[in-house]
mmCIF file of C-alpha atoms and ligand atoms in Angstrom:
data_model
loop_
_atom_site.group_PDB
_atom_site.id
_atom_site.type_symbol
_atom_site.label_atom_id
_atom_site.label_comp_id
_atom_site.label_asym_id
_atom_site.label_seq_id
_atom_site.Cartn_x
_atom_site.Cartn_y
_atom_site.Cartn_z
ATOM 1 C CA UNK A 70 145.301 226.861 29.480
ATOM 2 C CA UNK A 71 142.021 225.245 28.551
ATOM 3 C CA UNK A 72 141.794 221.486 28.847
ATOM 4 C CA UNK A 73 140.119 218.965 26.556
ATOM 5 C CA UNK A 74 138.166 218.026 29.666
ATOM 6 C CA UNK A 75 136.022 221.145 29.202
ATOM 7 C CA UNK A 76 134.677 219.563 26.007
ATOM 8 C CA UNK A 77 133.801 216.165 27.379
ATOM 9 C CA UNK A 78 130.219 214.940 27.720
ATOM 10 C CA UNK A 79 130.492 214.159 31.386
ATOM 11 C CA UNK A 80 127.690 211.910 32.676
ATOM 12 C CA UNK A 81 126.917 209.742 35.680
ATOM 13 C CA UNK A 82 125.946 206.376 34.176
ATOM 14 C CA UNK A 83 123.177 203.990 35.210
ATOM 15 C CA UNK A 84 124.390 201.135 37.428
ATOM 16 C CA UNK A 85 122.994 197.760 36.350
ATOM 17 C CA UNK A 86 122.377 195.015 38.937
ATOM 18 C CA UNK A 87 125.289 192.784 39.842
ATOM 19 C CA UNK A 88 125.939 189.683 37.664
ATOM 20 C CA UNK A 89 128.007 187.503 40.009
ATOM 21 C CA UNK A 90 130.398 184.942 38.481
ATOM 22 C CA UNK A 91 129.661 182.284 41.109
ATOM 23 C CA UNK A 92 126.401 180.341 41.301
ATOM 24 C CA UNK A 93 123.922 182.123 43.551
ATOM 25 C CA UNK A 94 120.159 182.408 43.937
ATOM 26 C CA UNK A 95 119.854 185.433 41.737
ATOM 27 C CA UNK A 96 116.827 187.567 42.565
ATOM 28 C CA UNK A 97 118.406 190.952 41.862
ATOM 29 C CA UNK A 98 117.765 191.872 38.207
ATOM 30 C CA UNK A 99 114.183 190.769 37.484
ATOM 31 C CA UNK A 100 115.297 188.054 35.112
ATOM 32 C CA UNK A 101 112.876 185.215 34.404
ATOM 33 C CA UNK A 102 113.958 182.027 36.220
ATOM 34 C CA UNK A 103 112.815 179.801 33.324
ATOM 35 C CA UNK A 104 114.587 179.340 29.989
ATOM 36 C CA UNK A 105 112.967 180.676 26.806
ATOM 37 C CA UNK A 106 110.837 178.382 24.620
ATOM 38 C CA UNK A 107 112.686 175.385 23.105
ATOM 39 C CA UNK A 108 111.761 176.862 19.703
ATOM 40 C CA UNK A 109 114.190 179.709 20.477
ATOM 41 C CA UNK A 110 117.075 177.245 20.898
ATOM 42 C CA UNK A 111 116.183 175.553 17.629
ATOM 43 C CA UNK A 112 115.965 178.851 15.747
ATOM 44 C CA UNK A 113 119.404 179.873 17.050
ATOM 45 C CA UNK A 114 121.033 176.585 16.013
ATOM 46 C CA UNK A 115 119.382 176.804 12.585
ATOM 47 C CA UNK A 116 121.120 180.108 11.765
ATOM 48 C CA UNK A 117 123.617 179.353 8.996
ATOM 49 C CA UNK A 118 127.264 180.398 9.122
ATOM 50 C CA UNK A 119 126.811 181.963 5.717
ATOM 51 C CA UNK A 120 124.116 184.277 7.031
ATOM 52 C CA UNK A 121 126.588 185.513 9.689
ATOM 53 C CA UNK A 122 129.035 186.487 6.935
ATOM 54 C CA UNK A 123 126.534 189.118 5.806
ATOM 55 C CA UNK A 124 125.156 192.157 7.602
ATOM 56 C CA UNK A 125 121.822 191.576 9.334
ATOM 57 C CA UNK A 126 118.577 192.981 7.900
ATOM 58 C CA UNK A 127 118.742 196.683 8.894
ATOM 59 C CA UNK A 128 114.915 196.860 8.819
ATOM 60 C CA UNK A 129 114.548 193.853 11.155
ATOM 61 C CA UNK A 130 111.543 192.930 8.972
ATOM 62 C CA UNK A 131 111.004 189.352 10.187
ATOM 63 C CA UNK A 132 110.881 190.346 13.863
ATOM 64 C CA UNK A 133 108.840 193.487 13.217
ATOM 65 C CA UNK A 134 106.247 191.502 11.225
ATOM 66 C CA UNK A 135 106.050 188.830 13.929
ATOM 67 C CA UNK A 136 105.490 191.447 16.663
ATOM 68 C CA UNK A 137 102.945 193.332 14.510
ATOM 69 C CA UNK A 138 101.015 190.119 13.865
ATOM 70 C CA UNK A 139 101.137 189.134 17.552
ATOM 71 C CA UNK A 140 99.535 192.416 18.641
ATOM 72 C CA UNK A 141 97.293 192.957 15.581
ATOM 73 C CA UNK A 142 99.085 196.034 14.193
ATOM 74 C CA UNK A 143 100.739 196.902 10.865
ATOM 75 C CA UNK A 144 104.510 196.594 10.537
ATOM 76 C CA UNK A 145 104.722 200.407 10.346
ATOM 77 C CA UNK A 146 103.444 200.597 13.948
ATOM 78 C CA UNK A 147 106.445 198.684 15.350
ATOM 79 C CA UNK A 148 110.032 199.700 16.146
ATOM 80 C CA UNK A 149 112.624 197.260 17.543
ATOM 81 C CA UNK A 150 115.878 197.788 19.407
ATOM 82 C CA UNK A 151 118.609 196.252 21.537
ATOM 83 C CA UNK A 152 116.501 195.721 24.637
ATOM 84 C CA UNK A 153 113.915 198.257 25.704
ATOM 85 C CA UNK A 154 116.786 200.358 27.113
ATOM 86 C CA UNK A 155 117.860 201.021 23.524
ATOM 87 C CA UNK A 156 114.255 201.689 22.433
ATOM 88 C CA UNK A 157 113.705 204.061 25.370
ATOM 89 C CA UNK A 158 117.014 205.883 24.817
ATOM 90 C CA UNK A 159 116.174 206.365 21.135
ATOM 91 C CA UNK A 160 112.668 207.538 22.095
ATOM 92 C CA UNK A 161 114.039 210.117 24.559
ATOM 93 C CA UNK A 162 116.377 211.396 21.839
ATOM 94 C CA UNK A 163 113.613 211.512 19.217
ATOM 95 C CA UNK A 164 110.590 212.799 21.113
ATOM 96 C CA UNK A 165 111.877 214.793 24.070
ATOM 97 C CA UNK A 166 113.277 217.768 22.208
ATOM 98 C CA UNK A 167 111.503 220.687 23.919
ATOM 99 C CA UNK A 168 112.643 223.471 26.236
ATOM 100 C CA UNK A 169 109.835 222.470 28.568
ATOM 101 C CA UNK A 170 110.676 219.752 31.127
ATOM 102 C CA UNK A 171 109.590 216.144 30.723
ATOM 103 C CA UNK A 172 107.767 214.552 33.692
ATOM 104 C CA UNK A 173 108.312 211.186 35.367
ATOM 105 C CA UNK A 174 107.781 209.801 38.888
ATOM 106 C CA UNK A 175 110.383 210.467 41.605
ATOM 107 C CA UNK A 176 110.595 206.759 42.364
ATOM 108 C CA UNK A 177 110.877 204.933 39.075
ATOM 109 C CA UNK A 178 113.266 203.285 36.663
ATOM 110 C CA UNK A 179 116.559 204.957 37.445
ATOM 111 C CA UNK A 180 117.675 205.090 33.816
ATOM 112 C CA UNK A 181 115.216 207.917 32.951
ATOM 113 C CA UNK A 182 117.186 210.716 34.603
ATOM 114 C CA UNK A 183 120.418 209.292 33.135
ATOM 115 C CA UNK A 184 119.070 209.581 29.563
ATOM 116 C CA UNK A 185 117.643 213.012 30.324
ATOM 117 C CA UNK A 186 121.078 214.161 31.523
ATOM 118 C CA UNK A 187 122.869 212.488 28.604
ATOM 119 C CA UNK A 188 120.632 214.188 26.020
ATOM 120 C CA UNK A 189 120.352 217.451 28.036
ATOM 121 C CA UNK A 190 116.592 217.114 28.351
ATOM 122 C CA UNK A 191 115.148 219.230 31.195
ATOM 123 C CA UNK A 192 113.024 217.143 33.584
ATOM 124 C CA UNK A 193 110.840 217.355 36.686
ATOM 125 C CA UNK A 194 110.093 214.377 38.888
ATOM 126 C CA UNK A 195 106.643 213.985 40.458
ATOM 127 C CA UNK A 196 106.427 212.433 43.920
ATOM 128 C CA UNK A 197 104.516 209.181 44.367
ATOM 129 C CA UNK A 198 101.959 209.327 47.188
ATOM 130 C CA UNK A 199 102.505 207.511 50.507
ATOM 131 C CA UNK A 200 101.151 204.260 48.981
ATOM 132 C CA UNK A 201 103.672 204.586 46.112
ATOM 133 C CA UNK A 202 100.881 205.489 43.695
ATOM 134 C CA UNK A 203 101.253 207.963 40.837
ATOM 135 C CA UNK A 204 99.313 211.208 41.405
ATOM 136 C CA UNK A 205 97.613 211.903 38.054
ATOM 137 C CA UNK A 206 96.984 215.606 38.757
ATOM 138 C CA UNK A 207 100.768 216.176 38.987
ATOM 139 C CA UNK A 208 100.967 215.416 35.271
ATOM 140 C CA UNK A 209 98.349 217.969 34.201
ATOM 141 C CA UNK A 210 100.438 220.940 33.049
ATOM 142 C CA UNK A 211 101.958 221.413 29.577
ATOM 143 C CA UNK A 212 105.339 219.709 29.342
ATOM 144 C CA UNK A 213 108.011 218.383 26.982
ATOM 145 C CA UNK A 214 106.937 214.768 27.386
ATOM 146 C CA UNK A 215 105.940 212.134 29.931
ATOM 147 C CA UNK A 216 107.394 208.718 30.685
ATOM 148 C CA UNK A 217 105.796 206.313 33.162
ATOM 149 C CA UNK A 218 106.344 202.576 33.637
ATOM 150 C CA UNK A 219 103.242 200.439 34.148
ATOM 151 C CA UNK A 220 103.597 198.637 36.452
ATOM 152 C CA UNK A 221 106.048 201.077 37.987
ATOM 153 C CA UNK A 222 109.512 199.875 38.945
ATOM 154 C CA UNK A 223 110.814 199.232 41.553
ATOM 155 C CA UNK A 224 107.429 199.407 43.335
ATOM 156 C CA UNK A 225 105.477 196.952 41.134
ATOM 157 C CA UNK A 226 102.356 199.144 41.464
ATOM 158 C CA UNK A 227 100.079 199.212 38.379
ATOM 159 C CA UNK A 228 97.374 201.627 37.231
ATOM 160 C CA UNK A 229 94.432 200.864 34.897
ATOM 161 C CA UNK A 230 94.262 201.974 31.249
ATOM 162 C CA UNK A 231 91.746 204.775 32.020
ATOM 163 C CA UNK A 232 94.323 206.369 34.288
ATOM 164 C CA UNK A 233 96.788 206.661 31.396
ATOM 165 C CA UNK A 234 94.148 207.572 28.819
ATOM 166 C CA UNK A 235 93.320 210.712 30.831
ATOM 167 C CA UNK A 236 96.985 211.745 30.819
ATOM 168 C CA UNK A 237 97.529 210.927 27.124
ATOM 169 C CA UNK A 238 94.374 212.711 25.926
ATOM 170 C CA UNK A 239 95.248 215.812 27.971
ATOM 171 C CA UNK A 240 98.692 216.129 26.306
ATOM 172 C CA UNK A 241 98.421 216.482 22.533
ATOM 173 C CA UNK A 242 101.457 218.819 22.776
ATOM 174 C CA UNK A 243 103.843 216.000 23.688
ATOM 175 C CA UNK A 244 104.599 212.300 23.421
ATOM 176 C CA UNK A 245 103.644 210.080 26.366
ATOM 177 C CA UNK A 246 105.762 206.931 26.760
ATOM 178 C CA UNK A 247 104.310 204.016 28.719
ATOM 179 C CA UNK A 248 107.119 201.615 29.653
ATOM 180 C CA UNK A 249 105.457 198.200 29.855
ATOM 181 C CA UNK A 250 108.559 196.154 30.741
ATOM 182 C CA UNK A 251 106.564 194.151 33.330
ATOM 183 C CA UNK A 252 103.014 194.356 31.953
ATOM 184 C CA UNK A 253 102.695 190.646 31.086
ATOM 185 C CA UNK A 254 102.816 189.703 34.776
ATOM 186 C CA UNK A 255 99.272 190.857 35.378
ATOM 187 C CA UNK A 256 98.492 194.513 34.658
ATOM 188 C CA UNK A 257 96.450 196.172 31.910
ATOM 189 C CA UNK A 258 98.267 197.188 28.733
ATOM 190 C CA UNK A 259 97.879 200.574 27.041
ATOM 191 C CA UNK A 260 98.698 199.075 23.653
ATOM 192 C CA UNK A 261 95.160 199.601 22.297
ATOM 193 C CA UNK A 262 95.394 203.338 23.036
ATOM 194 C CA UNK A 263 97.852 203.452 20.118
ATOM 195 C CA UNK A 264 94.841 202.905 17.807
ATOM 196 C CA UNK A 265 93.178 206.027 19.235
ATOM 197 C CA UNK A 266 95.971 208.494 20.053
ATOM 198 C CA UNK A 267 98.937 209.396 17.841
ATOM 199 C CA UNK A 268 101.006 210.703 20.794
ATOM 200 C CA UNK A 269 101.361 207.500 22.835
ATOM 201 C CA UNK A 270 104.312 205.136 22.545
ATOM 202 C CA UNK A 271 104.128 201.799 24.361
ATOM 203 C CA UNK A 272 107.538 200.205 25.012
ATOM 204 C CA UNK A 273 107.931 196.474 25.693
ATOM 205 C CA UNK A 274 110.740 193.977 26.217
ATOM 206 C CA UNK A 275 111.537 190.287 25.682
ATOM 207 C CA UNK A 276 113.851 190.408 28.732
ATOM 208 C CA UNK A 277 111.391 189.590 31.510
ATOM 209 C CA UNK A 278 108.229 187.746 30.451
ATOM 210 C CA UNK A 279 109.916 186.063 27.447
ATOM 211 C CA UNK A 280 113.007 185.004 29.453
ATOM 212 C CA UNK A 281 115.365 186.574 26.911
ATOM 213 C CA UNK A 282 117.318 189.264 28.779
ATOM 214 C CA UNK A 283 120.491 187.855 27.211
ATOM 215 C CA UNK A 284 119.216 188.380 23.667
ATOM 216 C CA UNK A 285 118.487 192.088 24.118
ATOM 217 C CA UNK A 286 115.159 192.585 22.326
ATOM 218 C CA UNK A 287 112.878 195.531 23.009
ATOM 219 C CA UNK A 288 110.164 197.144 20.920
ATOM 220 C CA UNK A 289 107.825 200.077 20.720
ATOM 221 C CA UNK A 290 104.257 200.216 19.433
ATOM 222 C CA UNK A 291 103.030 203.616 18.265
ATOM 223 C CA UNK A 292 101.290 205.529 15.506
ATOM 224 C CA UNK A 293 102.922 205.189 12.085
ATOM 225 C CA UNK A 294 104.072 208.799 12.318
ATOM 226 C CA UNK A 295 105.813 208.281 15.676
ATOM 227 C CA UNK A 296 107.488 205.085 14.464
ATOM 228 C CA UNK A 297 108.758 206.850 11.314
ATOM 229 C CA UNK A 298 110.406 209.582 13.434
ATOM 230 C CA UNK A 299 111.939 206.936 15.676
ATOM 231 C CA UNK A 300 113.303 204.934 12.717
ATOM 232 C CA UNK A 301 114.770 208.059 11.135
ATOM 233 C CA UNK A 302 116.742 208.725 14.337
ATOM 234 C CA UNK A 303 117.865 205.092 14.565
ATOM 235 C CA UNK A 304 119.088 205.105 10.956
ATOM 236 C CA UNK A 305 120.985 208.323 11.710
ATOM 237 C CA UNK A 306 122.797 206.552 14.528
ATOM 238 C CA UNK A 307 123.348 202.846 13.744
ATOM 239 C CA UNK A 308 121.686 200.924 10.885
ATOM 240 C CA UNK A 309 122.408 197.445 12.245
ATOM 241 C CA UNK A 310 121.093 197.434 15.784
ATOM 242 C CA UNK A 311 119.807 193.837 15.845
ATOM 243 C CA UNK A 312 121.938 190.839 14.846
ATOM 244 C CA UNK A 313 120.846 187.905 12.682
ATOM 245 C CA UNK A 314 120.761 185.361 15.536
ATOM 246 C CA UNK A 315 118.687 187.603 17.781
ATOM 247 C CA UNK A 316 116.178 188.361 15.031
ATOM 248 C CA UNK A 317 115.607 184.608 14.520
ATOM 249 C CA UNK A 318 115.365 183.967 18.272
ATOM 250 C CA UNK A 319 112.783 186.724 18.735
ATOM 251 C CA UNK A 320 110.532 185.425 15.960
ATOM 252 C CA UNK A 321 110.670 181.900 17.434
ATOM 253 C CA UNK A 322 109.665 183.130 20.892
ATOM 254 C CA UNK A 323 106.502 184.705 19.476
ATOM 255 C CA UNK A 324 105.598 181.424 17.760
ATOM 256 C CA UNK A 325 105.306 179.549 21.063
ATOM 257 C CA UNK A 326 102.477 181.323 22.870
ATOM 258 C CA UNK A 327 101.480 178.248 24.853
ATOM 259 C CA UNK A 328 104.922 177.976 26.465
ATOM 260 C CA UNK A 329 105.025 181.749 27.063
ATOM 261 C CA UNK A 330 101.660 181.786 28.868
ATOM 262 C CA UNK A 331 102.506 178.686 30.930
ATOM 263 C CA UNK A 332 105.754 180.229 32.240
ATOM 264 C CA UNK A 333 103.969 183.516 32.981
ATOM 265 C CA UNK A 334 101.432 181.602 35.066
ATOM 266 C CA UNK A 335 104.311 179.890 36.912
ATOM 267 C CA UNK A 336 105.926 183.218 37.824
ATOM 268 C CA UNK A 337 102.600 184.780 38.864
ATOM 269 C CA UNK A 338 101.674 181.800 41.074
ATOM 270 C CA UNK A 339 105.078 181.850 42.758
ATOM 271 C CA UNK A 340 104.781 185.622 43.284
ATOM 272 C CA UNK A 341 101.426 185.249 45.030
ATOM 273 C CA UNK A 342 102.772 182.427 47.224
ATOM 274 C CA UNK A 343 105.828 184.535 48.103
ATOM 275 C CA UNK A 344 103.633 187.496 49.094
ATOM 276 C CA UNK A 345 101.837 185.348 51.701
ATOM 277 C CA UNK A 346 105.100 183.987 53.074
ATOM 278 C CA UNK A 347 106.737 187.412 53.312
ATOM 279 C CA UNK A 348 103.734 188.817 55.193
ATOM 280 C CA UNK A 349 104.006 186.014 57.769
ATOM 281 C CA UNK A 350 107.656 187.015 58.334
ATOM 282 C CA UNK A 351 106.780 190.648 59.069
ATOM 283 C CA UNK A 352 107.356 192.162 55.634
ATOM 284 C CA UNK A 353 105.011 194.681 54.034
ATOM 285 C CA UNK A 354 104.905 195.769 50.386
ATOM 286 C CA UNK A 355 102.746 197.529 47.847
ATOM 287 C CA UNK A 356 100.705 194.998 45.829
ATOM 288 C CA UNK A 357 102.974 193.967 42.976
ATOM 289 C CA UNK A 358 101.741 193.165 39.466
ATOM 290 C CA UNK A 359 105.267 192.520 38.221
ATOM 291 C CA UNK A 360 107.903 189.796 38.577
ATOM 292 C CA UNK A 361 109.331 191.328 41.746
ATOM 293 C CA UNK A 362 108.148 192.396 45.200
ATOM 294 C CA UNK A 363 109.293 195.641 46.819
ATOM 295 C CA UNK A 364 109.330 194.795 50.496
ATOM 296 C CA UNK A 365 110.372 196.226 53.853
ATOM 297 C CA UNK A 366 110.595 194.490 57.200
ATOM 298 C CA UNK A 367 108.798 195.770 60.314
ATOM 299 C CA UNK A 368 111.983 195.906 62.401
ATOM 300 C CA UNK A 369 115.157 194.861 60.552
ATOM 301 C CA UNK A 370 116.793 197.428 58.223
ATOM 302 C CA UNK A 371 116.778 196.449 54.535
ATOM 303 C CA UNK A 372 120.538 196.972 54.247
ATOM 304 C CA UNK A 373 121.150 194.365 56.988
ATOM 305 C CA UNK A 374 118.844 191.814 55.376
ATOM 306 C CA UNK A 375 120.506 192.480 52.014
ATOM 307 C CA UNK A 376 123.972 191.777 53.454
ATOM 308 C CA UNK A 377 122.850 188.695 55.370
ATOM 309 C CA UNK A 378 121.216 187.237 52.263
ATOM 310 C CA UNK A 379 124.303 187.985 50.198
ATOM 311 C CA UNK A 380 126.518 186.178 52.698
ATOM 312 C CA UNK A 381 124.307 183.131 52.078
ATOM 313 C CA UNK A 382 124.549 183.534 48.277
ATOM 314 C CA UNK A 383 121.061 184.949 47.785
ATOM 315 C CA UNK A 384 121.188 188.186 45.788
ATOM 316 C CA UNK A 385 118.329 190.715 45.881
ATOM 317 C CA UNK A 386 118.445 194.411 44.906
ATOM 318 C CA UNK A 387 118.895 197.200 47.419
ATOM 319 C CA UNK A 388 118.705 200.897 46.490
ATOM 320 C CA UNK A 389 120.151 203.109 49.201
ATOM 321 C CA UNK A 390 118.700 206.184 47.468
ATOM 322 C CA UNK A 391 116.371 207.997 47.471
ATOM 323 C CA UNK A 392 115.936 208.040 51.251
ATOM 324 C CA UNK A 393 112.240 207.161 50.974
ATOM 325 C CA UNK A 394 112.981 203.693 49.606
ATOM 326 C CA UNK A 395 116.199 203.032 51.509
ATOM 327 C CA UNK A 396 114.453 200.520 53.766
ATOM 328 C CA UNK A 397 113.089 198.390 50.921
ATOM 329 C CA UNK A 398 114.428 195.370 49.061
ATOM 330 C CA UNK A 399 113.410 194.539 45.516
ATOM 331 C CA UNK A 400 113.088 190.775 45.322
ATOM 332 C CA UNK A 401 112.731 189.226 41.857
ATOM 333 C CA UNK A 402 110.544 186.139 41.566
ATOM 334 C CA UNK A 403 112.606 182.984 40.996
ATOM 335 C CA UNK A 404 111.523 179.357 40.686
ATOM 336 C CA UNK A 405 109.350 177.831 43.422
ATOM 337 C CA UNK A 406 112.434 176.116 44.899
ATOM 338 C CA UNK A 407 114.463 179.326 44.899
ATOM 339 C CA UNK A 408 111.674 181.239 46.634
ATOM 340 C CA UNK A 409 111.258 178.451 49.189
ATOM 341 C CA UNK A 410 114.974 178.741 49.928
ATOM 342 C CA UNK A 411 114.694 182.520 50.188
ATOM 343 C CA UNK A 412 111.833 182.216 52.677
ATOM 344 C CA UNK A 413 113.717 179.598 54.762
ATOM 345 C CA UNK A 414 116.742 181.895 54.872
ATOM 346 C CA UNK A 415 114.648 184.948 55.753
ATOM 347 C CA UNK A 416 113.132 182.952 58.619
ATOM 348 C CA UNK A 417 116.647 182.424 59.991
ATOM 349 C CA UNK A 418 117.610 186.072 59.528
ATOM 350 C CA UNK A 419 114.462 187.553 61.021
ATOM 351 C CA UNK A 420 114.464 185.260 64.066
HETATM 352 N N1 LIG B 712 112.125 199.546 31.821
HETATM 353 C C1 LIG B 712 112.102 199.160 33.089
HETATM 354 C C2 LIG B 712 111.071 199.750 33.991
HETATM 355 C C3 LIG B 712 113.027 198.221 33.570
HETATM 356 O O1 LIG B 712 113.033 197.857 34.848
HETATM 357 C C4 LIG B 712 113.979 197.681 32.684
HETATM 358 C C5 LIG B 712 114.976 196.647 33.161
HETATM 359 N N2 LIG B 712 116.129 197.138 33.709
HETATM 360 C C6 LIG B 712 113.973 198.141 31.360
HETATM 361 C C7 LIG B 712 113.027 199.053 30.964
HETATM 362 C C8 LIG B 712 115.000 197.684 30.358
HETATM 363 O O2 LIG B 712 114.955 196.340 30.070
HETATM 364 P P1 LIG B 712 115.649 195.737 28.779
HETATM 365 O O3 LIG B 712 116.635 196.739 28.249
HETATM 366 O O4 LIG B 712 116.280 194.490 29.237
HETATM 367 O O5 LIG B 712 114.542 195.509 27.796
#
């Protein structure tokens, strides 16, 4: 007898970082340690009960216009979604519809292969070199699409715009997605390439640099044609992706650029301080341009350090696979005090 199980879409899901219930020093999910702008709080409390009675704006016009204005694009160049995970998932579904494989690095955001499997998109991973850098020549052949984070995660390694322009210009046959989740922390953005190439989609998030992981706001910037295809898929799936409160919160965040830039500077300064401290303790790492450091110790296995830190209520992220990164810890940048406490604890552990 055949079973209903033969008809199930059977997938292995992405595992998000742990969100412990107790109070810990939480350096495991690349959240921003600072709260969002006070204007965000005000915008949320100003949302009327009556507006919650109604459906939200399915076109997300207020947030789209605010993002378009912020980056100097037209509204038709912007797509928004429930975090950049939603934007990326919708982009995979929309643009990666070829029999040819899509390409992405072997060490990268571990959601890419999950979406590829979910949507039955063939894919090939391309190995990073021994310094965890992307090898451009690996991306030269015709393919079904390309997706690369810049800076890459979990390595934090960034490449300049020219590096991506070569890839994008060589691939008119497919869409190239640049995932800029961490770009605000000090690497070059490919956003201006959107003005020149109709096959590049730049994906961004409010979760990291704007301290709004809990609001779930992501967006894509692309040619008007790409954005139209993306919107058509979204409206074939769920009209009301963004809620009224979140739309208001997102607009308010963009209105407070001074606060945004000040908090970015705080995170970047703390990251640079942490790099120096980690080196003194025998850690090495590729140079990170993001809000995390991907570090290994000269003698103590990463899994041991991970467990020891956890026992002391300091959470970092450890990926046991693939083998090549199984001796690294991904440490998100917290406040100055949190990083000082991390370093003090690491001193104890490594002694
Ligand atoms: N891209 C990369 C490279 C990430 O690390 C993350 C965070 N997990 C995301 C996208 C998704 O972030 P969000 O859905 O919070 O915007």
